[in-house]
mmCIF file of C-alpha atoms in Angstrom:
data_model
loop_
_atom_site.group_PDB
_atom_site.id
_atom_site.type_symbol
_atom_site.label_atom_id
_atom_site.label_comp_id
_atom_site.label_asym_id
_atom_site.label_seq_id
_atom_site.Cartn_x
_atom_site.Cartn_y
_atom_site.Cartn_z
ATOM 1 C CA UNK A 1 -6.202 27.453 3.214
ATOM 2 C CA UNK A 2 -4.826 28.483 -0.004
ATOM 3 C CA UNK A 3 -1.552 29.202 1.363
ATOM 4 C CA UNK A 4 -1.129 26.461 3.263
ATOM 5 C CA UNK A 5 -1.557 24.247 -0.383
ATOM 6 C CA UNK A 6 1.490 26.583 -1.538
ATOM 7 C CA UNK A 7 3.719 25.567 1.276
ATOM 8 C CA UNK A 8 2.829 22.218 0.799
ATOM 9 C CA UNK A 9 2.767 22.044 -2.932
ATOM 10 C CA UNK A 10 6.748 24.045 -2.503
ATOM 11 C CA UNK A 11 7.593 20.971 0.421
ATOM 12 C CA UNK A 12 6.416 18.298 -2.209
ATOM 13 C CA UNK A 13 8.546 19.477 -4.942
ATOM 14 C CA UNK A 14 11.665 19.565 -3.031
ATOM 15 C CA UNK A 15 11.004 16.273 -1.849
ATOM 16 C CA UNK A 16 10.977 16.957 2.124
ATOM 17 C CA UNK A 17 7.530 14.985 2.538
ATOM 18 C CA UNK A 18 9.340 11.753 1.571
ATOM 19 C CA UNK A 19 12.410 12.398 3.289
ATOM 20 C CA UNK A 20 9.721 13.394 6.471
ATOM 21 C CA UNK A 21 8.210 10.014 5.226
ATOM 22 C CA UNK A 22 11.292 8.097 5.478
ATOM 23 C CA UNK A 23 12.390 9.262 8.677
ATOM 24 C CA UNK A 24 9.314 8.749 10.164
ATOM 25 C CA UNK A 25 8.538 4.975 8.824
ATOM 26 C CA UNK A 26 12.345 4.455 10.036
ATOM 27 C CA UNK A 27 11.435 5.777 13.279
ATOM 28 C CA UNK A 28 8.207 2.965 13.658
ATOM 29 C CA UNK A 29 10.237 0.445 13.002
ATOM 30 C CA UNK A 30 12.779 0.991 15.168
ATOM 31 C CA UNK A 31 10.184 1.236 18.247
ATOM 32 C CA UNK A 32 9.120 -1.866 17.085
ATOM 33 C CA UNK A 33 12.359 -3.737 17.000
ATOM 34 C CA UNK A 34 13.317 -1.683 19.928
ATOM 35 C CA UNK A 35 16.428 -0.059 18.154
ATOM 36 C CA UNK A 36 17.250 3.004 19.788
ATOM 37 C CA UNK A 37 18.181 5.723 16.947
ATOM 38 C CA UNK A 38 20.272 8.350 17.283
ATOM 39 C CA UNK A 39 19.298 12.155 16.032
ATOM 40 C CA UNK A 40 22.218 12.018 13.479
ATOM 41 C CA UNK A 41 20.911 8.843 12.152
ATOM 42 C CA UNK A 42 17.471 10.124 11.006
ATOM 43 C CA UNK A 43 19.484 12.834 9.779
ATOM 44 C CA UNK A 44 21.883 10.838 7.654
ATOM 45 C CA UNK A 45 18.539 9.013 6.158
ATOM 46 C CA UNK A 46 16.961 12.213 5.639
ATOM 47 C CA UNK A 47 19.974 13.518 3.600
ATOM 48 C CA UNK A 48 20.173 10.364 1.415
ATOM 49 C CA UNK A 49 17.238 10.480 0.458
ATOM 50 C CA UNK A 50 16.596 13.742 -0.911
ATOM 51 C CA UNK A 51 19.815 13.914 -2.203
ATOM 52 C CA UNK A 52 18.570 10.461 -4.438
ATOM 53 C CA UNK A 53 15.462 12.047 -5.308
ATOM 54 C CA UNK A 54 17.257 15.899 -6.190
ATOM 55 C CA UNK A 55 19.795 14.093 -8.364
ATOM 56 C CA UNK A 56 17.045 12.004 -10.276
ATOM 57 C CA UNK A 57 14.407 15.133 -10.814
ATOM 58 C CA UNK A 58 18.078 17.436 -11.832
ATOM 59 C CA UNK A 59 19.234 14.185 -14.400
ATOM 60 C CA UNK A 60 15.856 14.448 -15.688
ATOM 61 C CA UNK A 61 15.965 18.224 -16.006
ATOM 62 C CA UNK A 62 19.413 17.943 -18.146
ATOM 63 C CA UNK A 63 18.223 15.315 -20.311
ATOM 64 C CA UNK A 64 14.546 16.423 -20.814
ATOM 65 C CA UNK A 65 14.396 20.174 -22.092
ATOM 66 C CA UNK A 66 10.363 20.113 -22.631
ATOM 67 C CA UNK A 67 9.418 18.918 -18.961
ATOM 68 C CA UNK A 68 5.562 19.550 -17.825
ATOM 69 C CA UNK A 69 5.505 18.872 -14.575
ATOM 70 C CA UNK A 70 5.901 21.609 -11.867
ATOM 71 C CA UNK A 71 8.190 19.409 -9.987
ATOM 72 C CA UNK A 72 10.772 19.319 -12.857
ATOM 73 C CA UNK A 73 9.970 22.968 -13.897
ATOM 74 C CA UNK A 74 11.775 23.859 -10.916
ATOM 75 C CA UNK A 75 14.434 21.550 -10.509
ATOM 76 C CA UNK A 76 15.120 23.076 -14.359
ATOM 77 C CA UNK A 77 14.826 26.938 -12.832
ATOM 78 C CA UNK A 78 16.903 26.469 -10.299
ATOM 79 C CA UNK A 79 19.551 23.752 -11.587
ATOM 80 C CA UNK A 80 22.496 25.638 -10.499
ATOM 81 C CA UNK A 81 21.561 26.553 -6.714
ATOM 82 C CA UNK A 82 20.165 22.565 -5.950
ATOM 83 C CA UNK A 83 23.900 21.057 -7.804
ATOM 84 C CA UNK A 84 25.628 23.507 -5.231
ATOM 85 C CA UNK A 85 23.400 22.757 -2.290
ATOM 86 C CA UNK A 86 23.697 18.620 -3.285
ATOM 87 C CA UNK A 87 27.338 18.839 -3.115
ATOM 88 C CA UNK A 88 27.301 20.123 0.480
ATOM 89 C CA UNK A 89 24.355 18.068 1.648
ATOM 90 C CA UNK A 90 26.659 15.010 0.428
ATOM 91 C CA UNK A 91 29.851 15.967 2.079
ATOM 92 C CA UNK A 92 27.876 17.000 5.584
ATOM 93 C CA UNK A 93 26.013 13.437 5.195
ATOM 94 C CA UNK A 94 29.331 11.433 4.233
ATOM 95 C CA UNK A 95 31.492 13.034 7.307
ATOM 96 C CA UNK A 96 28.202 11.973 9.542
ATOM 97 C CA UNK A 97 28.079 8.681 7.848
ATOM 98 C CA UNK A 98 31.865 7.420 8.471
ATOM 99 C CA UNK A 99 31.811 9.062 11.920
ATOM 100 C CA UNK A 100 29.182 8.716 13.626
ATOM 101 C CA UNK A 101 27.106 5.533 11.856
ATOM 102 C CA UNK A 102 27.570 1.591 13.274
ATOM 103 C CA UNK A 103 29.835 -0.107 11.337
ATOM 104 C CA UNK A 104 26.742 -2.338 9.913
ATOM 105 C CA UNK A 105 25.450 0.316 9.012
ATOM 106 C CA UNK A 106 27.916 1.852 7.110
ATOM 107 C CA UNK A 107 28.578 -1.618 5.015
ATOM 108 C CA UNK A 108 24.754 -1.528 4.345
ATOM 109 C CA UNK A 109 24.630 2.112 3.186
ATOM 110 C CA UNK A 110 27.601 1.532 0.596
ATOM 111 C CA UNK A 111 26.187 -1.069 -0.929
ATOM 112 C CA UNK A 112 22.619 0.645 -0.853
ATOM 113 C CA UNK A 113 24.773 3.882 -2.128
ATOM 114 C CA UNK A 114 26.042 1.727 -4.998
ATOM 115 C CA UNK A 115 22.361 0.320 -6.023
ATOM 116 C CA UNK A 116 20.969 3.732 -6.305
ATOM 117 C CA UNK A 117 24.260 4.536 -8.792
ATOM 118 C CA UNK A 118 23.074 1.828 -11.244
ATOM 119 C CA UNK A 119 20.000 2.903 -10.983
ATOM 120 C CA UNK A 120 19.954 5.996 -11.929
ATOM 121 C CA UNK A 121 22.708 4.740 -14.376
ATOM 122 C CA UNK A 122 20.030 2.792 -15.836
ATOM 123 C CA UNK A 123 17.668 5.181 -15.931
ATOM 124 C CA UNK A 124 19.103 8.577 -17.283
ATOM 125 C CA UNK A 125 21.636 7.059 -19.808
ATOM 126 C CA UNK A 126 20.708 3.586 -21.290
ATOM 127 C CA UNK A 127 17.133 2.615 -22.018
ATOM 128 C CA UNK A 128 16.572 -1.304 -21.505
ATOM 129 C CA UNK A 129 13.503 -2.576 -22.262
ATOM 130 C CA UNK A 130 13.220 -5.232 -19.019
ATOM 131 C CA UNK A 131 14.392 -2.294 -16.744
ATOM 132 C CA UNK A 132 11.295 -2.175 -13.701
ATOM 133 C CA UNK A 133 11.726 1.021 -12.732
ATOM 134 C CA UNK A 134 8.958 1.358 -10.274
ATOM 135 C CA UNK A 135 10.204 -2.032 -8.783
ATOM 136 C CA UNK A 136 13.662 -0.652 -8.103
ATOM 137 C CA UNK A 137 12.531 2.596 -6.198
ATOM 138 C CA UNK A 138 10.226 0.505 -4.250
ATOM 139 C CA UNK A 139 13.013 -2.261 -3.301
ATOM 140 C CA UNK A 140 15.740 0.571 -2.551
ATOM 141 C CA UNK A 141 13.654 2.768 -1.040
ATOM 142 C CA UNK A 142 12.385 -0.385 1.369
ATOM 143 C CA UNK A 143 15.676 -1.417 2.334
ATOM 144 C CA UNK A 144 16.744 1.927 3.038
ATOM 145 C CA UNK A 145 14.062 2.773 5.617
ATOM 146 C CA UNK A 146 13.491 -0.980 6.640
ATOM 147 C CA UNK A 147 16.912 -2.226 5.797
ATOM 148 C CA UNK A 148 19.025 0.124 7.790
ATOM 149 C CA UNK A 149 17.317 -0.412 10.911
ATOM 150 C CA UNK A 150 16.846 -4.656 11.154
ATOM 151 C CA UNK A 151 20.967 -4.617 9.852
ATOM 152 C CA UNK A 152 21.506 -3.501 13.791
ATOM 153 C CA UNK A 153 20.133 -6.286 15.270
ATOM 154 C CA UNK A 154 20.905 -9.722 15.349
ATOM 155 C CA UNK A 155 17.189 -10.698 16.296
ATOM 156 C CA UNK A 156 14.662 -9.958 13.844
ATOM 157 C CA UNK A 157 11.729 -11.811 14.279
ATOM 158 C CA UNK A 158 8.470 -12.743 12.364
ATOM 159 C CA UNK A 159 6.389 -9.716 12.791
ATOM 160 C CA UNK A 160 9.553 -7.503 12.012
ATOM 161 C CA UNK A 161 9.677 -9.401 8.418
ATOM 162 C CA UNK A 162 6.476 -9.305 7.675
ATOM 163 C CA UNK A 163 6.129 -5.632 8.618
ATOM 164 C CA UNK A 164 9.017 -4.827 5.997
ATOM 165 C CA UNK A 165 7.263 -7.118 3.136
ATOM 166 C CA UNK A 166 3.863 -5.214 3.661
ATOM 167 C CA UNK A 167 5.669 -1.916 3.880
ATOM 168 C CA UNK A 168 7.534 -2.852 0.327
ATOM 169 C CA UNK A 169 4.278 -3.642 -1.287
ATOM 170 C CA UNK A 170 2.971 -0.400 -0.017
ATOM 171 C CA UNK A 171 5.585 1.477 -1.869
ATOM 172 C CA UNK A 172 5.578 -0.771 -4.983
ATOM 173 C CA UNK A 173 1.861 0.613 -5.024
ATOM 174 C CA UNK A 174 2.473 4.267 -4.544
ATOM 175 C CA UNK A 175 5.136 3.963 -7.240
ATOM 176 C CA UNK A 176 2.833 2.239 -9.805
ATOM 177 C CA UNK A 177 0.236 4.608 -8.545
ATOM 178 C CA UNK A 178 2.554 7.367 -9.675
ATOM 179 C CA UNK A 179 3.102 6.158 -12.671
ATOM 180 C CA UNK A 180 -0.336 5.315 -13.856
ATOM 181 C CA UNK A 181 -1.203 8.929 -12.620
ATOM 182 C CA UNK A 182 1.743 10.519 -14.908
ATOM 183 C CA UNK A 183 1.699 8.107 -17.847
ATOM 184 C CA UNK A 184 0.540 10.652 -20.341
ATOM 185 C CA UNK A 185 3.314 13.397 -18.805
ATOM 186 C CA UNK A 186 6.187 10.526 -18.986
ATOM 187 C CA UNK A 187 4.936 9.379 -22.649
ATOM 188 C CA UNK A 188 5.483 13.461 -23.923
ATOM 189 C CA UNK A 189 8.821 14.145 -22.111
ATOM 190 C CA UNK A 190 10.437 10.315 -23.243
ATOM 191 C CA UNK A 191 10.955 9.129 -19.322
ATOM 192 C CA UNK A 192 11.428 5.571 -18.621
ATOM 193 C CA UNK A 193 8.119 3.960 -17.308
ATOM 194 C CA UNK A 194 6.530 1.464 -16.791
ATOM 195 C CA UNK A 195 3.190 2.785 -18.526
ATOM 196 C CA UNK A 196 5.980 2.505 -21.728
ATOM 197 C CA UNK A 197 5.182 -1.431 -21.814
ATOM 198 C CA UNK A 198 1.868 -1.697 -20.242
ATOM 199 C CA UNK A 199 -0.914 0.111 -21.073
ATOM 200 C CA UNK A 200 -3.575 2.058 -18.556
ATOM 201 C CA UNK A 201 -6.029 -1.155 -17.874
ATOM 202 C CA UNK A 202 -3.285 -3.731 -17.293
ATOM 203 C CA UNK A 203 -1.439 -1.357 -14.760
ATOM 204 C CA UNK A 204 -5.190 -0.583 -12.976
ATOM 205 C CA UNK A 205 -5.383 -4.251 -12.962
ATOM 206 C CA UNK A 206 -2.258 -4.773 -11.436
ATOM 207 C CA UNK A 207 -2.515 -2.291 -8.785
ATOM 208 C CA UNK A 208 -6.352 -3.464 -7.847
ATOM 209 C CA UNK A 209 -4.236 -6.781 -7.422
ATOM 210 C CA UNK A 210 -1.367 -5.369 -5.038
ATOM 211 C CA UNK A 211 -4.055 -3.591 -3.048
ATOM 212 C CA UNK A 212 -5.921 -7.097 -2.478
ATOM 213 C CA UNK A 213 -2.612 -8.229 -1.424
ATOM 214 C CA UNK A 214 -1.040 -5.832 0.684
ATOM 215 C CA UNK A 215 -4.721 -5.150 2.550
ATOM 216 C CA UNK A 216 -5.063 -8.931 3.465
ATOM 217 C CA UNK A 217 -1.799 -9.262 4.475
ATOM 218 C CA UNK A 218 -1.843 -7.174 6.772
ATOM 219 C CA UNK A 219 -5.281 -7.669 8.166
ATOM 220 C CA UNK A 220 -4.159 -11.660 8.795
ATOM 221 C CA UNK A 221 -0.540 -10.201 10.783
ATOM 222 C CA UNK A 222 -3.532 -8.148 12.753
ATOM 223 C CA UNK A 223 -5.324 -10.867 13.663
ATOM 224 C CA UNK A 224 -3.234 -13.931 13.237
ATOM 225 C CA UNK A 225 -0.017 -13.104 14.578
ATOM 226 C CA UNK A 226 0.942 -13.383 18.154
ATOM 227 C CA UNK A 227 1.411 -9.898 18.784
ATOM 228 C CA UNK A 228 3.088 -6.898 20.944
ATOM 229 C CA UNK A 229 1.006 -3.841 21.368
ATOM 230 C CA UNK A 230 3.622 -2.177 19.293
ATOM 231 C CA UNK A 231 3.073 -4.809 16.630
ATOM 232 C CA UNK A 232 -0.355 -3.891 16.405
ATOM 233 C CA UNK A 233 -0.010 -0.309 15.773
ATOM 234 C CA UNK A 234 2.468 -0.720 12.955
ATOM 235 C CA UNK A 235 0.223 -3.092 11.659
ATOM 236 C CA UNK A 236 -2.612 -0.531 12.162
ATOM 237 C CA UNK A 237 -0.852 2.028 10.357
ATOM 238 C CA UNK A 238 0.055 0.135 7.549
ATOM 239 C CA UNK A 239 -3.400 -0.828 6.995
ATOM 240 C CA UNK A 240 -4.392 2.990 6.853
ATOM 241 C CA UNK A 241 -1.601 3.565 4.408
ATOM 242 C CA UNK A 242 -2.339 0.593 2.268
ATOM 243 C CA UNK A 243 -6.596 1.966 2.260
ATOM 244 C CA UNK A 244 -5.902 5.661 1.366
ATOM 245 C CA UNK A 245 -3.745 4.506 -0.876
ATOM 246 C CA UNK A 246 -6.712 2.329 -2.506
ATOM 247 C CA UNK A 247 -8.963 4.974 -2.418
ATOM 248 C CA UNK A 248 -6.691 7.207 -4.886
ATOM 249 C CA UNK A 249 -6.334 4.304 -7.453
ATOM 250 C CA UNK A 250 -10.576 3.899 -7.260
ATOM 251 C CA UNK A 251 -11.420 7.098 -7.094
ATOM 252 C CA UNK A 252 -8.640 8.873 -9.699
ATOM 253 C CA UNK A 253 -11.141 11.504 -10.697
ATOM 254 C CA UNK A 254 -11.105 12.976 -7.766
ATOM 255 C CA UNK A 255 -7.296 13.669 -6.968
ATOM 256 C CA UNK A 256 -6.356 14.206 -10.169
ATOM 257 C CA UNK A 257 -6.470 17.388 -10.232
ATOM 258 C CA UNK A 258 -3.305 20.532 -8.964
ATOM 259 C CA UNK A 259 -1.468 17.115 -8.208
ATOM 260 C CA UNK A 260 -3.376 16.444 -5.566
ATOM 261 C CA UNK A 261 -2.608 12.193 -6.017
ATOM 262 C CA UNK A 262 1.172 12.782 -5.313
ATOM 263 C CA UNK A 263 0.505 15.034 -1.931
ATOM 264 C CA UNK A 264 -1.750 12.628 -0.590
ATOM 265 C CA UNK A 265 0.355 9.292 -2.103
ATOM 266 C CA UNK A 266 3.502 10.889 -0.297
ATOM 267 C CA UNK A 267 1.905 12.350 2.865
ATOM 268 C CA UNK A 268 1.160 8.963 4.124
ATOM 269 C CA UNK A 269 4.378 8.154 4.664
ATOM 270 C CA UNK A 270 3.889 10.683 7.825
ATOM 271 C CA UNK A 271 1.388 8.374 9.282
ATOM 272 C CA UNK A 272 3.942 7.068 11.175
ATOM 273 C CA UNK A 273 4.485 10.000 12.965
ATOM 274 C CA UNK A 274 2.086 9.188 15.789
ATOM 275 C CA UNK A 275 3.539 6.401 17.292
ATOM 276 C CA UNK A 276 6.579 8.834 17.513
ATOM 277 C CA UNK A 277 4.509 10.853 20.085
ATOM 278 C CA UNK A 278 3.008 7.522 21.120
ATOM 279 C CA UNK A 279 6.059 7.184 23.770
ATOM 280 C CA UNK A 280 6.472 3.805 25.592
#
C-alpha cells in the first residue's frame, strides 16, 4: 500500500492526475454532446495542460528559492531536465495542434494559449492587488476542457451549458480549496493568493457557500431538466465530485496530513473515467 502512495504522490507532483483529469472530463462531455474526439486531440489537451502547470510550478521554483512544498522541491531539483522536456512537449503539441486540430479549434486554443500567457504574466512578475488568481485557473482551466469541445458544434443546448457552469464552480472550489489548504505555505514562500486578502474564516465561508451552490445546482438539472440518459450521468458525476469535494473542506483534519487534500481534490477529476467504459 505504501508504494502505491509513492507512485501516486510522484504522478501528483508532475501533474499527470490533472492532465488524466482533463482528458477524462473532456472525454464526458464530448459523449454528452456527441462530439466524436480523436486520440490526438486528448493528446494535444493532455500536453497543454501539463505543460501550463510545469511552467507555473518551474516560474515559481526560479522566483522562490525557500519553497516547502514537495511539489516545488522537485520542480527546483530537477529544473534543468523538465525546461528541456517542456520545450519538446511544446513543439510535438504545436505540430499536432496546426495539423491535425479543426480549425475552431485551433482559433480557440490561441486565444486560450494567450490567456494562460497573461496569466502567468500576472502572476510570476507583477503583483496586483485585485488579481483572482484562483478565479483565473478555474475559468481557463473550464474553457479548456469544456470550451474546446462545445467550440465544435454549432448546437449546444441547455443541459450542455449548465453542465459547463456546474463543472466551473467545481473547479473554482478545488482551487479555493487549495488555497485555504496551503495558505500558511503560500504566506512563507511570498506566492500570490488569495488567502493574501482574505483571511481563513471568510474563505471557509465562501467555499461552504460555493458548495451550497454547486450541490443544488446540480441536484435541480437532475431532477428538473428534461433529460438524456447521458445527461443524467454527467450530472451524477458531478454531484459526486462536488460531495467529496465538500467533505475535504468539513472535515480538513482529516486530509491534511502527507498532502493527502490535493490527491483526493485532483483525483476526482478521474471520475469521469467511467462513462468512458460506459460505451453507448
Amino acid at each position: 500500500m505504501k508504494s502505491v502512495i509513492t507512485i501516486y504522490e510522484k504522478i501528483s507532483i508532475l501533474s499527470l492526475d490533472v492532465v488524466a483529469g482533463a482528458v477524462c472530463c473532456s472525454a464526458m462531455f464530448a459523449r454528452q454532446m456527441h462530439i466524436k474526439i480523436f486520440w490526438y486531440q486528448y493528446f494535444v489537451l493532455g500536453c497543454s495542460v501539463w505543460l501550463i502547470y510545469t511552467i507555473d510550478h518551474l516560474l515559481d521554483a526560479v522566483r522562490n528559492p525557500t519553497l516547502i512544498s514537495p511539489r516545488h522541491r522537485f520542480h527546483k531539483k530537477y529544473q534543468k531536465t523538465l525546461c528541456i522536456l517542456s520545450v519538446l512537449v511544446c513543439v510535438i503539441t504545436t505540430w499536432l495542434a496546426f495539423t491535425k486540430l479543426p480549425i475552431a479549434v485551433i482559433w480557440f486554443g490561441m486565444a486560450l494559449g494567450a490567456s494562460m500567457l497573461v496569466y502567468l504574466a500576472l502572476t510570476h512578475f507583477f503583483s496586483f492587488s485585485f488579481f483572482f488568481k484562483e478565479g483565473w485557473v478555474a475559468f481557463l482551466y473550464t474553457l479548456g476542457v469544456w470550451g474546446s469541445v462545445a467550440v465544435q458544434t454549432l448546437h449546444i443546448q441547455q443541459t450542455h451549458l449548465f453542465a459547463g457552469c456546474i463543472f466551473g464552480m467545481i473547479i473554482l472550489q478545488q482551487a479555493m480549496l487549495l488555497a485555504w489548504y496551503e495558505s500558511e505555505e503560500d504566506t512563507q514562500q511570498e506566492m500570490l493568493s488569495l488567502m493574501q486578502r482574505q483571511n481563513a474564516a471568510h474563505l471557509h465561508l465562501f467555499l461552504k457557500a460555493l458548495i451550497i451552490l454547486a450541490l443544488g445546482a446540480t441536484i435541480g438539472c437532475l431532477l428538473l431538466l428534461n433529460n438524456t440518459s447521458l445527461d443524467q450521468k454527467v450530472w451524477l458525476t458531478l454531484l459526486i465530485m462536488a460531495s467529496l469535494l465538500s467533505v475535504i473542506t468539513f472535515f480538513s483534519g482529516l486530509f491534511r496530513e502527507a498532502y493527502s487534500y490535493r490527491f483526493l481534490s485532483d483525483g476526482i477529476l478521474l471520475l469521469p473515467v467511467w462513462m468512458i467504459m460506459d460505451t453507448f
